[in-house]
Amino acid sequence: VASRRVLITGVGSFLGTEIARRLETDPDIDYLAGLDDRPPRARLERMDFIEADIRNPVISKLIPQAEVDTIVHNKIVRRPGPGMSSRSAHDINVIGSLQLLAACEKADTLSSIVVRGSAGVYGSEPAAPQFFTEEMARRYPLRTRFQRDVAEIENYFDTFSRRHPRVVCTMLRYQPSIGPSLDSQVTRYLAQPLVPTYLGFDPRLQFVHEADAVDALVAAIKNPVRGPVNVAGPGTIGLTRLVRLAGKPTLPLPPGVFPTVVDAGRRLGLDSISPDFRRLLRFGRAVDTARLVDEVGYEPRHTTVEAVEDYVRTQRGRRLMPVFREAVAR
Amino acid sequence: MSSGVHTQSGPNGGGSQTPPPRKGPRDPRSARPGSFPGAFPIGPAISFLRRFRAGLDSGRELPAALGEAGGALPRELREALDRMVRRLAGDYQEDEWGFDEEFADALLPFLEFLYDSWWRVETVGARNVPSHGRALLVANHAGILPWDATMISVGLVREHPLPRYPRFLVLDWAFQLPYISVAMRKLGGVVASPYNALRLLEQDELVAVFPEGVKGAGKPFKERYRLQRFGRGGFVELALRTGSPIVPVGVVGSEEIYPKIGEAPPLARLIGAPYFPLTPTFPLLGPLGVIPLPSRWRIQFGEPIDTVRFGPDAAEDRSFVFELSEQVRESIQQLVYEGLVERGSAFL
């Protein structure tokens, strides 16, 4: 496959722009198009920006015209941002994916689809195996709206790839990303002056470094693999250690009052915490990345702990503990 | 393996370079007051506070004053303080399962007190446990709370020439509970799932399983020495598939720590627990009822059963798996009966 023509949805997000920027400099990529209803975060030289809402049926006309062989679906809302209702997040996720697939039906040149999905499909369960492998989706009931959205999206793409065996459909299941320049649910959570946690719980969490998040996707474009693939930094980190490394004081709350206090905190200007993230903060989740390494051929450069350390290095907040420690060490 | 802070602050602190000699359960040393982990060095504490105040009076910042006053403390305490501050800054290691060796080491003095003085545990045959590589410890289970798992750990750390902490599979219900879930993980517990056991064995860890499961932990007092059915023999499949030797372990004494005389199923349903035990002291005495009775224990490690020679395909053979599972159960039952005779009286 010498020359590739690629289209990215959701190019206006941070990772969308980063992926586009990476693909632009790639000599194997002949043509690059980006579709979103908001412009990319940075100036992109080669990319064709198609301004359209993914929920709009007009994309069924626009996408086939681009004559691409690969579509990267990056327009999946993990947490509704400011000014976005959870209803419209759900619309973008589900209706957007359906419209995209309708457009794919008409794109004859298409040979692969890469979806930046979520490991949220596994949920967050106290009794789950420590590391989910790709076969372990849907072992537990779907508990949150986002989880149901992801499961539904996976269903649509499954059905599509069964109907069109020539199109290779890769479902990348991403763990939450973290990194120095990223603005994600995790980084916003850690940026609060006081970090709410569940009293008596220290879940195992797993993250993917922002650079690995981009590179894993590029690797999946180059080497499309059928079916789901977990994307995460190897290893795990305990929530307590994460918050201590970030140098933030915690506010441990009993599970019964956690939602009330967090919702009250939101009115006071603290960050809101989505239902998925709440479950993550209580029970944690980790995935096995053997398939990413063995079949896609991408080895993450940062373990989960290294990704966190890289994030922490660039933060300047209240850092009481290191000062204290140096004093004692003397 | 550093043996905690407090054990060396007693009168025998002079020989702190040599590891503590192995103690038999009847060793009179264990009764000496100084070896109790609660001993508190009062003199250094006073001089610490004096220097701390002097530091503050001379206009130093709080952390600096604390750090300087730390010089007044004995080495062990200074190290403990440093460790605490380091851990508060997030500077500590946990592996991908959440096992925290430093935490386990710090808890060791307390567990050793239980091992030596409370339960007077005698461990036999620790050398049957391989020093390197994967192995599956299969033990009987009794006594409601997993104290038997912790005592097996201490027994290995104390008696094995090349000790390592075993990982143990814990009933998943425990991971819904606050604090207990945290402590379990830090001490090497993982959710009882075949996927976890498989991964741990592939990482060449020592894994302890209790195939009796809930049935074992909650068995009634009158059947306390009779092993329950061994589930579906899943542990044998794991051992065969990974080529791990099976080491049978017989624990005697955990049966008496909480004599279960009844159950309260409505209460169990209320809190979502697998069962709600009634013992002579629990829930009658409230939290005090959780203190286990001081029975005398004996832990015996049996001859390892090699599984490599059967090959991984044997794991598919149902009848063979059952047979081997039954064989392991028999040998553990045998170890328990032997242990009962060797131990003698349950409490004296």
XYZ file of C-alpha atoms in Angstrom:
678
model
C 0.000 0.000 0.000
C 2.160 2.806 -1.240
C -0.179 5.785 -1.168
C -3.113 6.263 1.140
C -6.054 8.612 1.174
C -7.350 9.220 4.682
C -10.307 11.066 6.179
C -10.555 11.924 9.892
C -13.747 12.825 11.692
C -13.645 14.997 14.798
C -10.532 16.821 13.616
C -11.415 19.766 15.860
C -10.562 17.864 19.037
C -7.076 17.928 20.536
C -6.214 14.368 19.575
C -7.953 14.753 16.191
C -5.719 17.698 15.335
C -2.636 15.880 16.595
C -3.422 12.825 14.478
C -3.981 15.028 11.400
C -0.716 16.820 12.043
C 1.120 13.494 12.267
C -0.480 12.147 9.095
C 0.354 15.339 7.173
C 4.057 14.781 7.629
C 3.760 11.117 6.675
C 5.074 10.495 3.132
C 2.814 7.428 2.735
C -0.296 9.559 3.018
C -1.269 11.027 -0.348
C -4.342 12.884 0.651
C -5.819 13.925 3.970
C -9.290 15.247 4.718
C -10.708 16.313 8.060
C -14.388 16.495 8.892
C -15.839 18.392 11.842
C -18.203 21.195 12.740
C -15.395 23.111 14.435
C -12.029 23.985 12.904
C -8.805 22.136 13.822
C -6.864 23.437 16.818
C -3.796 24.234 14.742
C -3.042 25.351 11.167
C -2.785 22.323 8.953
C -1.119 22.775 5.562
C -2.130 19.788 3.495
C -5.414 18.769 5.065
C -8.713 19.444 3.302
C -11.083 20.691 5.981
C -14.680 19.652 5.366
C -16.918 21.677 7.622
C -19.978 19.567 8.380
C -21.877 18.189 11.321
C -21.407 14.439 11.503
C -25.097 14.051 12.400
C -26.122 15.671 9.128
C -27.068 13.278 6.285
C -25.156 15.545 3.899
C -21.966 13.707 4.841
C -23.272 10.812 2.724
C -22.553 13.040 -0.260
C -19.357 14.662 1.014
C -17.461 11.584 2.152
C -17.736 9.498 -1.076
C -16.514 12.564 -3.012
C -13.223 12.533 -1.098
C -12.501 9.041 -2.528
C -10.602 7.910 0.547
C -9.492 4.373 1.325
C -9.324 4.864 5.109
C -11.707 6.572 7.486
C -10.641 7.393 11.034
C -13.650 7.859 13.273
C -12.577 10.153 16.073
C -15.855 11.962 16.734
C -16.881 10.138 19.898
C -17.685 12.344 22.850
C -16.308 10.870 26.058
C -17.649 13.574 28.282
C -19.896 16.451 27.198
C -17.806 19.627 27.331
C -19.074 22.980 28.564
C -22.273 24.028 26.831
C -23.036 20.523 25.562
C -25.904 18.524 26.981
C -25.484 14.817 27.591
C -28.357 14.374 25.163
C -26.428 15.948 22.290
C -23.293 14.008 23.252
C -25.352 10.856 22.905
C -26.667 12.120 19.536
C -23.178 12.770 18.228
C -22.004 9.358 19.383
C -24.870 7.241 18.113
C -26.505 9.201 15.279
C -23.108 10.483 14.142
C -21.747 6.939 13.856
C -24.861 5.814 11.980
C -24.589 8.688 9.501
C -20.914 7.966 9.026
C -21.655 4.323 8.280
C -24.398 5.373 5.854
C -21.755 7.431 4.072
C -19.358 4.463 4.137
C -21.958 2.331 2.358
C -21.632 4.691 -0.589
C -17.854 5.007 -0.546
C -16.668 2.293 -2.960
C -12.996 3.122 -2.513
C -13.072 2.362 1.200
C -10.842 -0.451 2.460
C -10.484 0.221 6.179
C -12.134 2.025 9.073
C -10.308 2.800 12.307
C -12.480 3.839 15.248
C -11.079 5.587 18.289
C -13.483 3.895 20.690
C -13.286 3.484 24.420
C -12.358 0.827 26.952
C -15.385 2.181 28.794
C -17.279 -0.635 27.104
C -15.816 -3.021 29.705
C -17.240 -0.937 32.524
C -15.681 -0.692 35.927
C -16.436 -3.635 38.162
C -15.167 -4.751 41.549
C -15.339 -8.432 40.593
C -13.779 -8.097 37.142
C -10.465 -9.641 36.151
C -7.640 -7.170 36.688
C -6.834 -6.986 32.968
C -9.580 -7.140 30.357
C -8.681 -8.829 27.104
C -10.611 -7.998 23.940
C -12.990 -10.974 24.281
C -14.206 -9.842 27.684
C -16.564 -7.050 26.601
C -20.136 -7.336 27.823
C -19.461 -9.632 30.715
C -21.298 -7.172 32.945
C -24.469 -5.137 32.488
C -23.979 -1.760 30.797
C -24.433 0.756 33.556
C -23.991 4.269 32.156
C -25.212 6.140 29.125
C -21.727 6.468 27.682
C -21.109 2.765 28.148
C -24.331 1.977 26.288
C -23.303 4.444 23.555
C -19.941 2.742 23.069
C -21.527 -0.703 23.024
C -24.022 0.502 20.419
C -21.298 2.068 18.267
C -19.316 -1.181 18.411
C -22.439 -3.046 17.308
C -22.942 -0.788 14.286
C -19.368 -1.174 13.120
C -19.503 -4.938 13.718
C -22.587 -5.226 11.559
C -21.032 -3.054 8.877
C -17.859 -5.107 8.691
C -19.910 -8.291 8.461
C -21.890 -6.812 5.565
C -18.725 -5.593 3.838
C -15.998 -8.207 4.331
C -13.558 -6.249 2.137
C -13.556 -3.345 4.619
C -11.288 -3.982 7.614
C -12.818 -2.400 10.680
C -10.516 -1.755 13.658
C -12.144 -0.872 16.957
C -9.521 0.727 19.172
C -10.578 0.635 22.812
C -8.779 3.529 24.459
C -8.161 3.916 28.134
C -8.347 7.560 29.309
C -5.474 9.656 27.967
C -3.125 11.771 30.032
C -0.258 14.024 29.059
C 1.362 17.434 29.414
C -0.612 19.254 26.721
C -3.868 17.369 26.878
C -7.100 18.627 28.379
C -9.002 15.487 29.314
C -11.279 14.308 32.055
C -8.314 12.992 34.045
C -6.211 16.126 33.760
C -9.177 18.314 34.675
C -9.885 16.064 37.630
C -6.298 16.395 38.838
C -6.211 20.137 38.196
C -8.833 20.847 40.854
C -7.582 22.417 44.094
C -9.182 19.589 46.064
C -9.603 16.148 44.561
C -12.686 14.161 45.621
C -12.166 10.424 46.119
C -14.209 7.552 47.499
C -13.453 6.939 51.158
C -11.695 3.622 51.612
C -11.157 2.898 47.915
C -7.892 2.948 46.000
C -8.721 1.653 42.513
C -6.154 0.532 39.951
C -6.252 2.942 37.033
C -4.642 2.799 33.633
C -3.902 5.581 31.173
C -2.441 6.073 27.751
C 0.087 8.839 27.133
C -1.113 11.421 24.601
C 1.800 10.660 22.261
C 1.044 6.937 22.403
C -2.635 7.672 21.810
C -1.711 9.364 18.505
C 0.963 6.871 17.465
C -1.170 3.824 18.208
C -3.845 5.189 15.936
C -1.360 5.913 13.159
C -0.007 2.371 13.572
C -3.546 1.016 13.241
C -4.031 3.004 10.021
C -0.849 1.494 8.593
C -1.604 -2.010 9.762
C -5.377 -2.457 9.973
C -6.479 -5.366 12.143
C -9.994 -6.733 12.245
C -11.931 -6.337 15.472
C -11.273 -4.734 18.844
C -7.810 -3.751 20.085
C -7.085 -2.335 23.550
C -4.946 0.795 23.720
C -3.281 1.666 27.035
C 0.073 2.201 28.668
C 1.194 -1.079 30.240
C 0.833 -1.411 33.999
C -1.476 0.370 36.380
C -1.323 3.076 39.006
C -3.306 3.390 42.226
C -5.542 6.447 42.500
C -3.938 7.432 45.813
C -0.484 7.391 44.297
C -1.711 9.309 41.247
C -3.158 12.099 43.372
C -0.089 12.207 45.616
C 2.215 12.456 42.601
C 0.074 15.316 41.346
C 0.602 16.936 44.740
C -3.075 17.491 45.429
C -4.961 17.132 48.707
C -7.846 14.682 48.556
C -11.380 14.962 49.820
C -12.391 11.393 50.684
C -16.162 11.017 50.589
C -18.326 8.047 51.609
C -19.996 6.524 48.531
C -23.431 7.633 49.733
C -22.665 11.340 49.677
C -20.151 11.408 46.801
C -22.671 12.413 44.072
C -24.281 15.096 46.225
C -21.007 16.716 47.210
C -19.535 16.537 43.713
C -22.677 18.056 42.212
C -22.592 20.830 44.806
C -18.915 21.359 44.031
C -19.763 21.822 40.387
C -21.939 24.781 41.267
C -18.980 26.211 43.157
C -16.830 25.954 40.049
C -15.209 22.565 40.568
C -15.102 20.119 37.723
C -18.047 17.835 37.109
C -17.373 14.105 37.154
C -19.219 11.900 34.694
C -20.954 8.720 35.899
C -18.351 6.610 34.073
C -15.496 8.412 35.708
C -17.181 8.032 39.100
C -17.260 4.276 38.725
C -13.653 4.377 37.582
C -12.708 6.298 40.727
C -14.332 3.612 42.839
C -13.482 0.343 41.130
C -10.862 1.148 38.481
C -10.165 -0.691 35.254
C -7.181 -2.031 33.355
C -6.791 -3.773 30.014
C -4.361 -6.196 28.475
C -2.409 -4.706 25.555
C -0.939 -7.880 24.055
C -3.029 -7.542 20.882
C -1.843 -3.974 20.267
C 1.777 -5.072 20.561
C 1.565 -8.422 18.737
C -0.938 -7.776 15.965
C -0.960 -4.038 15.321
C 2.754 -3.986 16.049
C 2.723 -0.914 18.231
C 4.595 -0.936 21.526
C 3.560 2.005 23.748
C 6.567 4.109 24.692
C 5.156 5.096 28.080
C 3.854 2.805 30.762
C 0.907 4.125 32.744
C 3.211 5.293 35.531
C 5.576 7.001 33.067
C 2.650 8.750 31.393
C 1.521 10.071 34.777
C 5.065 11.169 35.645
C 5.336 13.009 32.346
C 2.079 14.795 33.085
C 3.104 15.654 36.644
C 6.477 17.072 35.539
C 4.763 19.827 33.590
C 2.273 20.827 36.243
C 2.860 23.716 38.546
C 0.302 23.683 41.279
C 0.357 23.419 44.995
C 3.298 21.160 45.623
C 3.585 20.947 49.364
C 4.899 17.433 49.716
C 8.188 17.587 47.789
C 9.265 20.636 49.803
C 8.420 18.832 53.004
C 10.325 15.787 51.886
C 13.510 17.646 51.039
C 13.437 19.202 54.463
C 13.207 15.825 56.184
C 15.883 14.255 54.023
C 18.434 16.790 55.227
C 13.119 -8.301 53.723
C 13.422 -5.537 56.298
C 11.698 -6.600 59.438
C 9.771 -3.511 60.382
C 10.719 -0.700 62.646
C 9.392 -1.533 66.021
C 10.767 -5.005 66.457
C 14.264 -3.624 66.856
C 13.421 -0.839 69.259
C 13.152 -3.272 72.150
C 15.949 -4.442 74.440
C 17.391 -6.716 71.759
C 18.038 -3.780 69.424
C 21.832 -4.145 69.753
C 22.076 -7.026 67.296
C 20.057 -5.289 64.625
C 22.418 -6.279 61.817
C 21.679 -9.988 62.075
C 18.294 -11.194 60.973
C 16.057 -12.264 63.845
C 16.655 -15.955 64.603
C 13.888 -18.299 63.593
C 11.539 -18.699 66.466
C 9.710 -21.879 67.251
C 6.195 -21.414 68.499
C 7.170 -22.295 72.048
C 10.152 -19.937 72.082
C 10.077 -17.952 75.341
C 11.384 -14.895 73.457
C 7.991 -14.331 71.945
C 6.582 -13.639 75.387
C 9.151 -10.946 76.164
C 7.436 -7.562 76.521
C 9.998 -5.658 74.444
C 9.233 -7.559 71.276
C 5.616 -6.441 71.301
C 5.128 -3.958 68.461
C 3.515 -1.404 70.742
C 6.713 -0.499 72.639
C 7.152 3.270 72.334
C 10.494 5.057 72.813
C 9.527 7.912 75.107
C 12.944 9.514 75.593
C 13.671 10.265 71.929
C 10.111 11.513 71.482
C 10.645 14.186 74.141
C 13.961 15.326 72.693
C 12.353 15.364 69.250
C 9.636 17.709 70.471
C 12.207 19.930 72.241
C 14.293 20.319 69.113
C 11.197 20.849 67.014
C 10.088 23.715 69.261
C 13.569 25.205 69.360
C 13.614 25.128 65.567
C 10.282 26.920 65.340
C 11.362 29.478 67.974
C 14.441 30.339 65.965
C 12.145 31.257 63.082
C 12.387 28.239 60.784
C 9.616 27.075 58.506
C 7.551 24.127 59.672
C 8.996 21.469 57.314
C 12.566 22.582 57.978
C 12.035 22.505 61.729
C 10.491 19.041 61.513
C 13.367 17.795 59.416
C 16.017 19.069 61.825
C 14.237 17.733 64.871
C 14.202 14.372 63.108
C 17.910 14.149 63.910
C 17.011 13.506 67.547
C 15.181 10.319 66.706
C 16.769 6.886 66.614
C 17.700 5.662 63.166
C 14.684 3.372 62.747
C 12.206 6.096 63.604
C 13.986 8.574 61.358
C 13.742 6.086 58.540
C 10.084 5.494 59.281
C 9.432 9.232 59.212
C 11.322 9.566 55.965
C 9.415 6.656 54.493
C 6.116 8.167 55.534
C 6.947 11.519 53.985
C 8.215 9.824 50.839
C 5.000 7.805 50.538
C 2.899 10.911 51.048
C 4.663 12.411 48.037
C 3.590 9.395 45.984
C 7.128 8.037 45.819
C 6.508 4.332 46.295
C 6.159 1.267 44.127
C 3.157 -0.931 43.527
C 3.126 -3.563 40.850
C 0.387 -3.795 38.236
C -1.783 -5.773 40.660
C -1.445 -3.188 43.392
C 0.891 -5.319 45.522
C 2.946 -3.001 47.703
C 5.928 -4.810 49.165
C 6.903 -1.916 51.402
C 3.415 -1.912 52.903
C 3.552 -5.662 53.412
C 6.947 -5.340 55.107
C 5.635 -2.586 57.363
C 2.706 -4.753 58.406
C 4.952 -7.728 59.061
C 5.667 -6.910 62.751
C 1.942 -7.041 63.511
C 1.452 -10.266 61.576
C 4.531 -11.717 63.257
C 3.011 -10.922 66.624
C -0.063 -12.914 65.606
C 2.164 -15.649 64.231
C 4.429 -15.968 67.286
C 2.386 -14.973 70.274
C -1.276 -15.146 69.389
C -1.531 -18.297 67.320
C 1.939 -19.793 68.086
C 2.159 -21.050 64.508
C 4.432 -23.931 63.645
C 5.364 -24.155 59.966
C 6.626 -27.425 58.530
C 8.003 -28.234 55.103
C 8.394 -24.685 53.766
C 11.219 -26.035 51.599
C 8.643 -27.861 49.508
C 7.717 -24.490 48.014
C 9.851 -23.726 44.937
C 12.204 -20.775 45.425
C 11.867 -19.576 41.844
C 9.288 -19.610 39.134
C 5.607 -20.299 39.056
C 3.894 -22.502 41.595
C 0.395 -22.993 42.897
C -0.185 -23.314 46.631
C -3.475 -25.087 47.298
C -4.720 -24.826 50.859
C -7.742 -25.639 52.947
C -9.773 -22.665 54.042
C -11.562 -21.991 57.292
C -12.154 -19.207 59.730
C -14.376 -16.729 57.859
C -11.728 -13.995 57.415
C -8.626 -14.841 55.331
C -6.234 -14.926 58.295
C -5.004 -18.298 57.040
C -3.721 -16.616 53.865
C -1.738 -14.060 55.872
C -0.275 -16.742 58.149
C 0.818 -18.806 55.127
C 2.608 -15.660 53.896
C 4.337 -15.065 57.221
C 5.207 -18.741 57.498
C 6.922 -18.621 54.115
C 8.716 -15.361 54.838
C 9.987 -16.747 58.138
C 10.773 -20.344 57.310
C 11.698 -20.400 53.625
C 15.392 -20.048 52.740
C 14.563 -17.767 49.790
C 11.325 -16.174 50.883
C 8.834 -14.415 48.657
C 5.317 -13.179 49.237
C 2.647 -15.375 47.684
C -0.244 -13.775 45.793
C -3.628 -15.073 46.811
C -6.977 -15.229 45.096
C -9.655 -13.538 47.175
C -13.417 -13.832 46.892
C -14.531 -10.973 44.642
C -17.055 -9.740 47.212
C -14.149 -8.362 49.275
C -13.281 -5.930 46.481
C -16.562 -4.072 46.875
C -15.710 -3.174 50.444
C -13.952 0.031 51.461
C -10.517 -0.329 53.138
C -10.634 -4.139 52.958
C -10.263 -3.990 49.178
C -7.290 -1.641 49.528
C -5.548 -3.768 52.149
C -6.154 -6.961 50.164
C -4.521 -5.559 47.045
C -1.575 -4.070 48.890
C -0.869 -7.427 50.539
C -0.960 -9.370 47.278
C -4.624 -10.327 46.980
C -6.338 -10.374 43.589
C -9.913 -10.994 42.507
C -10.522 -14.739 42.323
C -10.730 -15.066 38.558
C -9.024 -17.694 36.407
C -7.727 -14.899 34.155
C -5.915 -13.325 37.080
C -4.463 -16.635 38.234
C -3.318 -17.456 34.703
C -1.587 -14.120 34.280
C 0.100 -14.317 37.672
C 1.393 -17.819 36.970
C 2.639 -16.722 33.569
C 4.526 -13.964 35.389
C 6.211 -16.741 37.425
C 4.589 -15.768 40.695
C 3.727 -17.938 43.665
C -0.082 -18.092 43.756
C -2.155 -19.343 46.678
C -5.679 -20.608 46.087
C -8.383 -21.897 48.395
C -10.545 -24.143 46.220
C -13.085 -24.618 48.989
C -13.918 -20.943 48.553
C -16.880 -19.562 50.460
C -18.010 -23.062 51.377
C -14.728 -23.520 53.238
C -14.557 -20.170 54.978
C -18.104 -20.507 56.218
C -18.212 -24.157 57.192
C -20.041 -24.966 60.418
C -17.965 -25.670 63.505
C -18.807 -29.342 63.733
C -17.447 -30.014 60.239
C -14.410 -27.844 60.759
C -11.700 -30.344 59.795
C -13.558 -31.845 56.818
C -12.583 -30.363 53.482
C -15.438 -29.202 51.286
C -15.838 -30.063 47.622
C -13.160 -28.466 45.418
C -15.363 -26.546 42.991
C -14.866 -27.622 39.379
C -11.148 -28.219 39.690
C -10.335 -24.961 37.939
C -7.060 -24.654 39.825
C -5.868 -27.970 38.369
C -6.627 -26.729 34.858
C -4.584 -23.595 35.535
C -1.656 -25.578 36.886
C -1.710 -27.944 33.923
C -2.014 -25.168 31.374
C 0.875 -23.181 32.838
C 2.963 -26.174 33.916
C 3.029 -25.005 37.513
C 3.763 -27.455 40.315
C 0.942 -27.846 42.844
C 1.978 -27.600 46.492
C -0.713 -28.853 48.877
C -0.899 -26.900 52.119
C -2.676 -28.089 55.252
C -3.572 -25.425 57.811
C -4.751 -26.486 61.238
C -5.930 -23.921 63.761
C -7.809 -21.485 61.556
C -10.879 -23.654 62.178
C -11.101 -22.529 65.792
C -10.556 -18.766 65.474
C -14.212 -17.985 64.783
C -16.343 -20.972 65.796
C -19.374 -20.505 63.583
C -22.509 -21.659 65.331
C -25.108 -20.250 62.965
C -25.964 -17.983 60.089
C -28.265 -15.050 59.543
C -29.255 -15.150 55.867
C -31.464 -11.999 56.016
C -28.510 -9.966 57.293
C -26.288 -11.467 54.592
C -28.791 -10.445 51.926
C -29.014 -6.981 53.435
C -25.298 -6.262 53.019
C -24.872 -8.400 49.914
C -22.460 -10.774 51.638
C -22.210 -14.445 50.706
C -23.147 -15.362 54.309
C -23.406 -13.689 57.686
C -21.707 -15.751 60.397
C -22.848 -15.975 63.997
C -20.140 -16.909 66.491
C -20.178 -16.900 70.305
C -18.692 -13.391 70.205
C -19.993 -11.954 66.950
C -22.142 -9.930 66.526
C -22.840 -10.094 70.275
C -19.730 -8.111 71.274
C -19.742 -5.846 68.238
C -16.281 -5.015 66.861
C -14.655 -6.959 69.708
C -16.221 -10.073 68.235
C -13.907 -9.718 65.239
C -10.869 -10.498 67.413
C -10.004 -14.099 66.543
C -9.622 -16.687 69.286
C -6.000 -17.603 70.121
C -5.919 -21.183 68.911
C -2.650 -22.988 68.261
C -1.803 -23.351 64.555
C 0.207 -25.676 62.424
C 0.887 -25.086 58.733
C 2.288 -27.953 56.731
C 3.499 -27.719 53.139
C 3.264 -31.061 51.334
C 5.370 -32.552 48.546
C 4.912 -30.600 45.294
C 3.024 -32.366 42.488
C 4.739 -31.887 39.144
C 2.291 -31.060 36.344
C 4.699 -30.447 33.463
C 4.880 -34.152 32.615
C 1.122 -34.235 31.834
C 1.418 -31.424 29.274
C -0.918 -28.459 28.826
C -3.434 -30.477 26.799
C -4.319 -32.507 29.853
C -6.236 -29.432 31.045
C -8.975 -30.280 28.530
C -9.426 -33.795 29.893
C -12.337 -33.471 32.333
C -11.930 -36.808 34.035
C -8.212 -36.340 34.483
C -8.711 -32.865 35.937
C -11.255 -34.227 38.419
C -8.969 -37.071 39.334
C -6.007 -34.801 40.001
C -8.197 -32.340 41.877
C -9.458 -35.165 44.085
C -5.891 -36.347 44.631
C -4.845 -32.879 45.798
C -7.875 -32.694 48.055
C -6.995 -36.049 49.593
C -3.433 -35.027 50.298
C -4.516 -31.763 51.923
C -7.039 -33.661 54.032
C -4.212 -35.990 55.027
C -2.002 -33.028 55.970
C -4.821 -31.624 58.091
C -5.317 -34.899 59.969
C -1.563 -35.238 60.508
C -1.419 -31.653 61.694
C -4.234 -32.244 64.155
C -2.330 -35.095 65.780
C 0.935 -33.120 65.845
C -0.648 -29.997 67.206
C -2.431 -31.612 70.125
C -4.683 -29.368 72.173
C -6.457 -26.640 70.199
C -5.888 -23.724 72.547
C -3.184 -24.622 75.102
